[in-house]
Amino acid sequence: MRDMKKIVLGSLFSLFASTQALALSEIELTGELDATASVWNLPTGERGNSAFAVPSLFLGLHIPLQEDNLLVVTMEGSEQKSISPNRFDVGVREAYLDLVSVFEGMHALRAGLIPQTWQEAQYENYQYRFLGQTAWSMTEKWKYLSYSDLGVSFMSQLPHDYGEWALNLTNGEGAQEKEEGPHKEVTLFARFFKWSPWSLSVSYVRGSYDLYGADVGLKERIQGLLAYEKEDEWMVALEYLSTKDPADALRDYEMADGVDVTALSGQSVRGEGASLYAVVHTGPKAEILVRYDYLNPVVGEDGKDLQTAILALGYQVTDDIKAALAVDHTKYGEEFAPGARERSKLELAAQVLF
């Protein structure tokens, strides 16, 4: 928490310094408010329960500096009751310097609280994060990767217009954790769009936990995303995820929705998952989203799989307001964890951009 306060104060100081040198009209202010109203259907004991929620509230500042450099600060308010006693917390989602003036061509160096390249790239194309955690990127919703972390990133284009790539070096514990150990995390990301409308994204993450010993402390993420998009008509994408972690890390960091790994303490475990989603435009402002996610967080263990599914009808009310009516279902394997049960809900969600 103390480190986070330092980041906030540093960001505010940078903002103040920048506004003294630039006209306020040159600063770009953006925001997003996500709101949902849900009625639960399963299990029977919760049927009919309803709730209003604000899954996310973003406030972003893009502050131009001299020689085309940029300072980016994004605040996030969200409901994270599992990790906080407060109903609604506000913190820094990202805060970094985007440095381009020291390079020639399409190259950039980021430094600070930088976004995880995979999530940032996916959310550029996938516009349904506002439905809530079930609709987030797989690695974020199941807590395999934090959205942002302290570190540096170098980004550039691939030769012959094949696409783009990025190399990140970060602390490895995410924005919410304090990390002072010797082990760091490296991420290599590439996105190929030479063969548009097809695109292929790949990512490799490798790090090491400080708490669990060298023998089982490896942290690894392998991801691939194959997508096809016919503009203003439809798109479909298939994502693959492979993970490796100490079993104790799954428990301590509440990964994979709290899967029971008690019997595997002291061992390293491997997980595999996949996500298939499609968006079909059915009119000038209406579209249908179908998404199915599957995760086996402990390969080789029976009954510990996890499945989520979303069917949503989206409607672009105005250029800055989008609404969706969604059915959201989660199913746990028979041996997933004590007390885990199927759950489903009917949800009305809205996204307001400003």
mmCIF file of C-alpha atoms in Angstrom:
data_model
loop_
_atom_site.group_PDB
_atom_site.id
_atom_site.type_symbol
_atom_site.label_atom_id
_atom_site.label_comp_id
_atom_site.label_asym_id
_atom_site.label_seq_id
_atom_site.Cartn_x
_atom_site.Cartn_y
_atom_site.Cartn_z
ATOM 1 C CA MET A 1 0.000 0.000 0.000
ATOM 2 C CA ARG A 2 2.853 2.388 0.832
ATOM 3 C CA ASP A 3 4.424 1.734 -2.578
ATOM 4 C CA MET A 4 1.091 2.393 -4.272
ATOM 5 C CA LYS A 5 0.795 5.731 -2.466
ATOM 6 C CA LYS A 6 4.257 6.661 -3.736
ATOM 7 C CA ILE A 7 3.144 5.846 -7.282
ATOM 8 C CA VAL A 8 0.022 7.985 -6.926
ATOM 9 C CA LEU A 9 1.983 10.913 -5.486
ATOM 10 C CA GLY A 10 4.622 10.572 -8.189
ATOM 11 C CA SER A 11 1.959 10.518 -10.882
ATOM 12 C CA LEU A 12 0.271 13.604 -9.476
ATOM 13 C CA PHE A 13 3.602 15.413 -9.270
ATOM 14 C CA SER A 14 4.368 14.538 -12.894
ATOM 15 C CA LEU A 15 0.922 15.731 -13.917
ATOM 16 C CA PHE A 16 1.400 19.025 -12.068
ATOM 17 C CA ALA A 17 4.811 19.600 -13.640
ATOM 18 C CA SER A 18 3.514 18.838 -17.100
ATOM 19 C CA THR A 19 0.517 21.130 -16.849
ATOM 20 C CA GLN A 20 2.840 24.034 -16.038
ATOM 21 C CA ALA A 21 4.597 23.620 -19.379
ATOM 22 C CA LEU A 22 1.638 22.769 -21.593
ATOM 23 C CA ALA A 23 -1.745 24.272 -22.243
ATOM 24 C CA LEU A 24 -4.588 22.340 -20.662
ATOM 25 C CA SER A 25 -6.161 21.941 -24.075
ATOM 26 C CA GLU A 26 -3.268 19.671 -25.117
ATOM 27 C CA ILE A 27 -4.013 17.099 -22.411
ATOM 28 C CA GLU A 28 -6.334 14.286 -23.471
ATOM 29 C CA LEU A 29 -8.755 13.142 -20.780
ATOM 30 C CA THR A 30 -10.603 9.865 -21.307
ATOM 31 C CA GLY A 31 -12.851 7.753 -19.157
ATOM 32 C CA GLU A 32 -15.089 4.716 -18.991
ATOM 33 C CA LEU A 33 -17.862 3.754 -16.599
ATOM 34 C CA ASP A 34 -19.132 0.167 -16.547
ATOM 35 C CA ALA A 35 -22.377 -0.597 -14.714
ATOM 36 C CA THR A 36 -24.389 -3.811 -14.364
ATOM 37 C CA ALA A 37 -27.681 -5.025 -12.920
ATOM 38 C CA SER A 38 -27.880 -8.804 -12.372
ATOM 39 C CA VAL A 39 -30.426 -11.412 -11.371
ATOM 40 C CA TRP A 40 -29.044 -14.804 -10.311
ATOM 41 C CA ASN A 41 -30.630 -18.017 -11.582
ATOM 42 C CA LEU A 42 -28.495 -20.799 -10.037
ATOM 43 C CA PRO A 43 -27.970 -22.383 -7.599
ATOM 44 C CA THR A 44 -31.537 -22.742 -6.347
ATOM 45 C CA GLY A 45 -30.768 -21.078 -3.006
ATOM 46 C CA GLU A 46 -29.679 -17.877 -4.785
ATOM 47 C CA ARG A 47 -32.340 -17.827 -7.481
ATOM 48 C CA GLY A 48 -33.951 -14.433 -7.723
ATOM 49 C CA ASN A 49 -31.140 -12.608 -5.877
ATOM 50 C CA SER A 50 -30.316 -9.321 -7.588
ATOM 51 C CA ALA A 51 -27.425 -6.878 -7.421
ATOM 52 C CA PHE A 52 -26.217 -3.610 -8.905
ATOM 53 C CA ALA A 53 -22.477 -3.274 -9.516
ATOM 54 C CA VAL A 54 -19.803 -1.071 -11.068
ATOM 55 C CA PRO A 55 -17.209 -3.587 -12.343
ATOM 56 C CA SER A 56 -14.848 -0.822 -13.475
ATOM 57 C CA LEU A 57 -14.413 2.925 -13.635
ATOM 58 C CA PHE A 58 -11.441 4.256 -15.615
ATOM 59 C CA LEU A 59 -10.060 7.780 -15.776
ATOM 60 C CA GLY A 60 -7.115 8.298 -18.123
ATOM 61 C CA LEU A 61 -4.769 11.178 -18.823
ATOM 62 C CA HIS A 62 -2.563 11.355 -21.912
ATOM 63 C CA ILE A 63 -0.143 14.216 -21.348
ATOM 64 C CA PRO A 64 2.018 15.229 -24.333
ATOM 65 C CA LEU A 65 5.619 16.096 -23.533
ATOM 66 C CA GLN A 66 8.267 17.652 -25.711
ATOM 67 C CA GLU A 67 9.516 15.868 -28.858
ATOM 68 C CA ASP A 68 6.418 13.612 -29.133
ATOM 69 C CA ASN A 69 6.997 11.834 -25.814
ATOM 70 C CA LEU A 70 3.946 11.014 -23.721
ATOM 71 C CA LEU A 71 3.002 10.541 -20.073
ATOM 72 C CA VAL A 72 0.077 8.154 -19.495
ATOM 73 C CA VAL A 73 -1.760 7.857 -16.176
ATOM 74 C CA THR A 74 -4.907 5.743 -15.732
ATOM 75 C CA MET A 75 -6.845 5.445 -12.485
ATOM 76 C CA GLU A 76 -9.195 2.525 -11.909
ATOM 77 C CA GLY A 77 -12.030 2.095 -9.484
ATOM 78 C CA SER A 78 -13.418 -1.418 -9.196
ATOM 79 C CA GLU A 79 -15.227 -3.831 -6.942
ATOM 80 C CA GLN A 80 -12.619 -6.233 -5.598
ATOM 81 C CA LYS A 81 -14.243 -7.575 -2.452
ATOM 82 C CA SER A 82 -12.097 -10.709 -2.502
ATOM 83 C CA ILE A 83 -8.920 -8.718 -1.820
ATOM 84 C CA SER A 84 -10.224 -5.674 0.044
ATOM 85 C CA PRO A 85 -12.617 -4.942 2.904
ATOM 86 C CA ASN A 86 -13.942 -1.977 0.914
ATOM 87 C CA ARG A 87 -16.831 -2.320 -1.517
ATOM 88 C CA PHE A 88 -15.158 -0.028 -4.035
ATOM 89 C CA ASP A 89 -11.428 0.727 -4.308
ATOM 90 C CA VAL A 90 -9.633 3.307 -6.447
ATOM 91 C CA GLY A 91 -6.013 2.839 -7.480
ATOM 92 C CA VAL A 92 -3.509 3.383 -10.263
ATOM 93 C CA ARG A 93 -4.059 1.010 -13.196
ATOM 94 C CA GLU A 94 -1.096 2.262 -15.229
ATOM 95 C CA ALA A 95 1.366 5.169 -15.031
ATOM 96 C CA TYR A 96 4.259 5.263 -17.446
ATOM 97 C CA LEU A 97 6.447 7.395 -19.692
ATOM 98 C CA ASP A 98 6.185 6.595 -23.396
ATOM 99 C CA LEU A 99 9.556 7.637 -24.815
ATOM 100 C CA VAL A 100 9.953 7.884 -28.607
ATOM 101 C CA SER A 101 12.269 10.877 -29.083
ATOM 102 C CA VAL A 102 15.490 8.864 -28.662
ATOM 103 C CA PHE A 103 14.578 6.458 -31.506
ATOM 104 C CA GLU A 104 14.041 6.647 -35.230
ATOM 105 C CA GLY A 105 10.997 5.051 -36.822
ATOM 106 C CA MET A 106 8.237 3.179 -35.024
ATOM 107 C CA HIS A 107 9.981 2.370 -31.745
ATOM 108 C CA ALA A 108 8.985 3.227 -28.188
ATOM 109 C CA LEU A 109 10.303 2.646 -24.677
ATOM 110 C CA ARG A 110 7.879 2.538 -21.747
ATOM 111 C CA ALA A 111 8.933 2.850 -18.117
ATOM 112 C CA GLY A 112 6.848 2.859 -14.932
ATOM 113 C CA LEU A 113 3.669 0.973 -14.103
ATOM 114 C CA ILE A 114 3.275 -0.519 -17.570
ATOM 115 C CA PRO A 115 0.341 -2.572 -18.935
ATOM 116 C CA GLN A 116 0.700 -6.286 -19.658
ATOM 117 C CA THR A 117 1.086 -6.339 -23.438
ATOM 118 C CA TRP A 118 -1.243 -9.297 -24.013
ATOM 119 C CA GLN A 119 -4.200 -7.810 -22.148
ATOM 120 C CA GLU A 120 -3.703 -4.367 -23.664
ATOM 121 C CA ALA A 121 -3.664 -5.777 -27.203
ATOM 122 C CA GLN A 122 -6.667 -8.031 -26.638
ATOM 123 C CA TYR A 123 -8.851 -5.300 -25.145
ATOM 124 C CA GLU A 124 -8.166 -3.134 -28.201
ATOM 125 C CA ASN A 125 -10.228 -5.595 -30.267
ATOM 126 C CA TYR A 126 -12.504 -7.226 -27.694
ATOM 127 C CA GLN A 127 -15.128 -4.669 -26.647
ATOM 128 C CA TYR A 128 -17.067 -6.608 -23.986
ATOM 129 C CA ARG A 129 -14.920 -6.272 -20.879
ATOM 130 C CA PHE A 130 -17.681 -4.107 -19.390
ATOM 131 C CA LEU A 131 -19.832 -7.218 -18.765
ATOM 132 C CA GLY A 132 -17.714 -7.942 -15.691
ATOM 133 C CA GLN A 133 -14.984 -10.333 -14.596
ATOM 134 C CA THR A 134 -16.318 -13.358 -16.486
ATOM 135 C CA ALA A 135 -15.816 -11.405 -19.715
ATOM 136 C CA TRP A 136 -12.232 -10.293 -18.996
ATOM 137 C CA SER A 137 -9.149 -11.732 -20.664
ATOM 138 C CA MET A 138 -8.532 -15.282 -19.378
ATOM 139 C CA THR A 139 -5.228 -14.486 -17.684
ATOM 140 C CA GLU A 140 -6.701 -11.464 -15.904
ATOM 141 C CA LYS A 141 -10.041 -12.938 -14.824
ATOM 142 C CA TRP A 142 -8.391 -16.075 -13.405
ATOM 143 C CA LYS A 143 -5.511 -13.998 -11.921
ATOM 144 C CA TYR A 144 -2.704 -15.657 -13.841
ATOM 145 C CA LEU A 145 -1.435 -12.197 -14.814
ATOM 146 C CA SER A 146 -2.083 -8.748 -13.412
ATOM 147 C CA TYR A 147 -3.061 -6.099 -15.950
ATOM 148 C CA SER A 148 -0.018 -3.959 -15.090
ATOM 149 C CA ASP A 149 3.301 -4.185 -13.264
ATOM 150 C CA LEU A 150 6.347 -2.040 -12.504
ATOM 151 C CA GLY A 151 9.022 -2.330 -15.168
ATOM 152 C CA VAL A 152 10.148 -1.333 -18.658
ATOM 153 C CA SER A 153 8.972 -2.280 -22.151
ATOM 154 C CA PHE A 154 10.424 -1.842 -25.632
ATOM 155 C CA MET A 155 8.030 -1.969 -28.601
ATOM 156 C CA SER A 156 8.697 -1.924 -32.319
ATOM 157 C CA GLN A 157 7.427 -3.037 -35.713
ATOM 158 C CA LEU A 158 8.333 -6.348 -37.315
ATOM 159 C CA PRO A 159 10.236 -6.140 -40.610
ATOM 160 C CA HIS A 160 8.396 -6.090 -43.960
ATOM 161 C CA ASP A 161 5.149 -4.940 -42.278
ATOM 162 C CA TYR A 162 4.508 -8.346 -40.744
ATOM 163 C CA GLY A 163 3.228 -6.806 -37.502
ATOM 164 C CA GLU A 164 4.626 -5.637 -34.173
ATOM 165 C CA TRP A 165 6.480 -6.983 -31.155
ATOM 166 C CA ALA A 166 7.287 -6.019 -27.580
ATOM 167 C CA LEU A 167 9.705 -7.095 -24.855
ATOM 168 C CA ASN A 168 8.800 -6.417 -21.194
ATOM 169 C CA LEU A 169 10.914 -6.728 -18.054
ATOM 170 C CA THR A 170 8.864 -6.361 -14.846
ATOM 171 C CA ASN A 171 8.903 -7.214 -11.161
ATOM 172 C CA GLY A 172 6.519 -10.090 -11.806
ATOM 173 C CA GLU A 173 4.088 -9.820 -8.901
ATOM 174 C CA GLY A 174 1.629 -7.358 -10.421
ATOM 175 C CA ALA A 175 0.511 -3.894 -9.401
ATOM 176 C CA GLN A 176 -1.102 -5.084 -6.160
ATOM 177 C CA GLU A 177 1.935 -6.857 -4.698
ATOM 178 C CA LYS A 178 5.192 -5.587 -3.219
ATOM 179 C CA GLU A 179 8.177 -7.215 -4.925
ATOM 180 C CA GLU A 180 11.718 -6.706 -3.686
ATOM 181 C CA GLY A 181 13.168 -10.138 -4.450
ATOM 182 C CA PRO A 182 15.866 -10.870 -7.032
ATOM 183 C CA HIS A 183 13.605 -12.654 -9.509
ATOM 184 C CA LYS A 184 12.030 -10.709 -12.333
ATOM 185 C CA GLU A 185 9.608 -11.535 -15.145
ATOM 186 C CA VAL A 186 10.254 -11.282 -18.881
ATOM 187 C CA THR A 187 7.533 -11.177 -21.556
ATOM 188 C CA LEU A 188 7.974 -11.506 -25.309
ATOM 189 C CA PHE A 189 4.922 -10.575 -27.385
ATOM 190 C CA ALA A 190 4.338 -10.538 -31.140
ATOM 191 C CA ARG A 191 1.278 -9.804 -33.252
ATOM 192 C CA PHE A 192 1.172 -10.658 -36.957
ATOM 193 C CA PHE A 193 -1.377 -8.979 -39.243
ATOM 194 C CA LYS A 194 0.373 -9.294 -42.611
ATOM 195 C CA TRP A 195 -2.388 -11.651 -43.782
ATOM 196 C CA SER A 196 -5.354 -9.444 -42.836
ATOM 197 C CA PRO A 197 -8.238 -10.173 -42.173
ATOM 198 C CA TRP A 198 -6.418 -13.010 -40.352
ATOM 199 C CA SER A 199 -4.207 -12.118 -37.384
ATOM 200 C CA LEU A 200 -2.045 -14.146 -35.021
ATOM 201 C CA SER A 201 -0.820 -13.075 -31.586
ATOM 202 C CA VAL A 202 1.670 -15.014 -29.445
ATOM 203 C CA SER A 203 3.093 -14.322 -25.993
ATOM 204 C CA TYR A 204 5.616 -16.004 -23.724
ATOM 205 C CA VAL A 205 6.006 -15.053 -20.047
ATOM 206 C CA ARG A 206 8.727 -16.484 -17.807
ATOM 207 C CA GLY A 207 9.482 -15.603 -14.216
ATOM 208 C CA SER A 208 10.160 -17.134 -10.824
ATOM 209 C CA TYR A 209 8.474 -16.868 -7.446
ATOM 210 C CA ASP A 210 10.644 -15.945 -4.474
ATOM 211 C CA LEU A 211 8.578 -17.883 -1.916
ATOM 212 C CA TYR A 212 8.533 -21.477 -3.098
ATOM 213 C CA GLY A 213 12.122 -22.528 -3.799
ATOM 214 C CA ALA A 214 14.125 -22.942 -6.993
ATOM 215 C CA ASP A 215 12.875 -26.477 -7.714
ATOM 216 C CA VAL A 216 9.197 -25.551 -8.132
ATOM 217 C CA GLY A 217 9.306 -21.733 -8.316
ATOM 218 C CA LEU A 218 8.993 -21.404 -12.106
ATOM 219 C CA LYS A 219 6.203 -19.190 -13.454
ATOM 220 C CA GLU A 220 5.355 -19.624 -17.138
ATOM 221 C CA ARG A 221 2.610 -18.450 -19.486
ATOM 222 C CA ILE A 222 2.268 -19.400 -23.151
ATOM 223 C CA GLN A 223 -0.555 -17.789 -25.125
ATOM 224 C CA GLY A 224 -1.724 -17.758 -28.706
ATOM 225 C CA LEU A 225 -4.674 -16.031 -30.367
ATOM 226 C CA LEU A 226 -5.849 -16.696 -33.919
ATOM 227 C CA ALA A 227 -8.505 -14.266 -35.134
ATOM 228 C CA TYR A 228 -10.462 -13.523 -38.299
ATOM 229 C CA GLU A 229 -12.362 -10.256 -38.670
ATOM 230 C CA LYS A 230 -14.595 -9.091 -41.486
ATOM 231 C CA GLU A 231 -15.061 -5.424 -40.677
ATOM 232 C CA ASP A 232 -18.601 -4.351 -39.706
ATOM 233 C CA GLU A 233 -19.897 -7.901 -40.269
ATOM 234 C CA TRP A 234 -18.408 -10.496 -37.916
ATOM 235 C CA MET A 235 -15.275 -11.706 -36.172
ATOM 236 C CA VAL A 236 -14.202 -14.949 -34.509
ATOM 237 C CA ALA A 237 -11.155 -15.733 -32.345
ATOM 238 C CA LEU A 238 -9.622 -18.773 -30.672
ATOM 239 C CA GLU A 239 -7.197 -18.335 -27.762
ATOM 240 C CA TYR A 240 -4.934 -20.938 -26.149
ATOM 241 C CA LEU A 241 -3.346 -20.663 -22.693
ATOM 242 C CA SER A 242 -0.703 -22.836 -21.022
ATOM 243 C CA THR A 243 0.478 -22.152 -17.453
ATOM 244 C CA LYS A 244 3.018 -23.477 -14.969
ATOM 245 C CA ASP A 245 3.132 -22.502 -11.281
ATOM 246 C CA PRO A 246 3.814 -23.908 -7.829
ATOM 247 C CA ALA A 247 0.576 -25.377 -6.490
ATOM 248 C CA ASP A 248 0.976 -23.184 -3.404
ATOM 249 C CA ALA A 249 1.011 -20.074 -5.623
ATOM 250 C CA LEU A 250 -2.412 -20.999 -7.024
ATOM 251 C CA ARG A 251 -3.714 -21.046 -3.460
ATOM 252 C CA ASP A 252 -1.867 -17.949 -2.158
ATOM 253 C CA TYR A 253 -2.724 -15.741 -5.149
ATOM 254 C CA GLU A 254 -6.264 -17.142 -5.516
ATOM 255 C CA MET A 255 -5.739 -18.150 -9.128
ATOM 256 C CA ALA A 256 -8.223 -20.204 -11.130
ATOM 257 C CA ASP A 257 -11.211 -19.250 -8.994
ATOM 258 C CA GLY A 258 -9.785 -20.932 -5.882
ATOM 259 C CA VAL A 259 -9.213 -24.452 -7.216
ATOM 260 C CA ASP A 260 -8.396 -26.969 -4.458
ATOM 261 C CA VAL A 261 -4.668 -27.864 -4.618
ATOM 262 C CA THR A 262 -4.204 -28.866 -0.974
ATOM 263 C CA ALA A 263 -2.977 -32.364 -1.848
ATOM 264 C CA LEU A 264 -0.370 -30.934 -4.280
ATOM 265 C CA SER A 265 1.417 -28.588 -1.845
ATOM 266 C CA GLY A 266 5.132 -28.330 -2.606
ATOM 267 C CA GLN A 267 4.707 -29.424 -6.224
ATOM 268 C CA SER A 268 4.686 -27.621 -9.550
ATOM 269 C CA VAL A 269 1.465 -27.870 -11.583
ATOM 270 C CA ARG A 270 0.620 -27.189 -15.205
ATOM 271 C CA GLY A 271 -2.629 -25.732 -16.519
ATOM 272 C CA GLU A 272 -4.258 -25.463 -19.932
ATOM 273 C CA GLY A 273 -7.137 -23.362 -21.155
ATOM 274 C CA ALA A 274 -8.890 -22.136 -24.270
ATOM 275 C CA SER A 275 -11.334 -19.394 -25.213
ATOM 276 C CA LEU A 276 -13.561 -19.257 -28.280
ATOM 277 C CA TYR A 277 -15.583 -16.135 -28.986
ATOM 278 C CA ALA A 278 -17.440 -14.591 -31.883
ATOM 279 C CA VAL A 279 -19.181 -11.265 -32.522
ATOM 280 C CA VAL A 280 -21.802 -11.096 -35.286
ATOM 281 C CA HIS A 281 -23.287 -7.755 -36.393
ATOM 282 C CA THR A 282 -27.033 -8.139 -36.866
ATOM 283 C CA GLY A 283 -27.864 -4.538 -37.745
ATOM 284 C CA PRO A 284 -26.440 -1.032 -37.913
ATOM 285 C CA LYS A 285 -26.191 -0.859 -34.110
ATOM 286 C CA ALA A 286 -26.854 -4.385 -32.853
ATOM 287 C CA GLU A 287 -24.588 -7.404 -32.518
ATOM 288 C CA ILE A 288 -24.436 -10.788 -30.803
ATOM 289 C CA LEU A 289 -21.520 -12.017 -28.676
ATOM 290 C CA VAL A 290 -20.923 -15.703 -27.950
ATOM 291 C CA ARG A 291 -18.009 -16.696 -25.725
ATOM 292 C CA TYR A 292 -16.929 -19.984 -24.151
ATOM 293 C CA ASP A 293 -13.874 -20.400 -21.881
ATOM 294 C CA TYR A 294 -12.414 -23.644 -20.576
ATOM 295 C CA LEU A 295 -9.654 -24.042 -17.984
ATOM 296 C CA ASN A 296 -8.001 -27.131 -16.535
ATOM 297 C CA PRO A 297 -5.757 -25.499 -13.893
ATOM 298 C CA VAL A 298 -4.208 -28.796 -12.765
ATOM 299 C CA VAL A 299 -3.524 -31.061 -15.739
ATOM 300 C CA GLY A 300 -3.645 -34.707 -14.669
ATOM 301 C CA GLU A 301 -6.187 -34.159 -11.888
ATOM 302 C CA ASP A 302 -9.758 -35.240 -12.625
ATOM 303 C CA GLY A 303 -12.774 -33.068 -11.813
ATOM 304 C CA LYS A 304 -10.912 -29.760 -11.394
ATOM 305 C CA ASP A 305 -11.905 -28.100 -14.653
ATOM 306 C CA LEU A 306 -13.701 -24.748 -14.943
ATOM 307 C CA GLN A 307 -16.032 -23.543 -17.696
ATOM 308 C CA THR A 308 -17.667 -20.177 -18.342
ATOM 309 C CA ALA A 309 -20.060 -19.132 -21.105
ATOM 310 C CA ILE A 310 -21.589 -15.823 -22.171
ATOM 311 C CA LEU A 311 -24.353 -15.061 -24.655
ATOM 312 C CA ALA A 312 -24.971 -11.332 -25.077
ATOM 313 C CA LEU A 313 -27.005 -9.026 -27.279
ATOM 314 C CA GLY A 314 -25.167 -5.719 -27.617
ATOM 315 C CA TYR A 315 -26.595 -2.429 -28.813
ATOM 316 C CA GLN A 316 -24.721 0.803 -29.578
ATOM 317 C CA VAL A 317 -27.126 3.346 -28.105
ATOM 318 C CA THR A 318 -24.954 6.318 -29.086
ATOM 319 C CA ASP A 319 -21.318 6.737 -30.079
ATOM 320 C CA ASP A 320 -20.322 6.816 -26.410
ATOM 321 C CA ILE A 321 -22.922 4.491 -24.796
ATOM 322 C CA LYS A 322 -23.133 0.758 -25.352
ATOM 323 C CA ALA A 323 -25.618 -1.584 -23.659
ATOM 324 C CA ALA A 324 -25.840 -5.367 -23.525
ATOM 325 C CA LEU A 325 -28.249 -7.982 -22.235
ATOM 326 C CA ALA A 326 -26.276 -11.101 -21.307
ATOM 327 C CA VAL A 327 -26.684 -14.600 -19.898
ATOM 328 C CA ASP A 328 -23.581 -15.600 -17.919
ATOM 329 C CA HIS A 329 -22.955 -19.187 -16.737
ATOM 330 C CA THR A 330 -20.112 -20.791 -14.751
ATOM 331 C CA LYS A 331 -19.672 -24.528 -14.202
ATOM 332 C CA TYR A 332 -17.118 -26.156 -11.863
ATOM 333 C CA GLY A 333 -15.789 -29.714 -12.034
ATOM 334 C CA GLU A 334 -16.982 -32.189 -9.409
ATOM 335 C CA GLU A 335 -13.684 -32.001 -7.465
ATOM 336 C CA PHE A 336 -12.917 -28.337 -8.134
ATOM 337 C CA ALA A 337 -13.052 -27.017 -4.563
ATOM 338 C CA PRO A 338 -15.233 -27.468 -1.461
ATOM 339 C CA GLY A 339 -18.424 -25.439 -1.790
ATOM 340 C CA ALA A 340 -17.974 -24.536 -5.465
ATOM 341 C CA ARG A 341 -21.284 -24.789 -7.341
ATOM 342 C CA GLU A 342 -22.668 -23.900 -10.730
ATOM 343 C CA ARG A 343 -23.919 -20.356 -11.023
ATOM 344 C CA SER A 344 -25.640 -18.331 -13.693
ATOM 345 C CA LYS A 345 -27.176 -14.898 -14.023
ATOM 346 C CA LEU A 346 -29.096 -12.626 -16.343
ATOM 347 C CA GLU A 347 -27.345 -9.291 -16.640
ATOM 348 C CA LEU A 348 -28.050 -5.864 -18.096
ATOM 349 C CA ALA A 349 -24.800 -3.956 -18.565
ATOM 350 C CA ALA A 350 -23.804 -0.561 -19.888
ATOM 351 C CA GLN A 351 -20.532 1.035 -20.962
ATOM 352 C CA VAL A 352 -20.245 4.822 -20.971
ATOM 353 C CA LEU A 353 -17.191 6.395 -22.641
ATOM 354 C CA PHE A 354 -16.248 9.994 -22.027
#
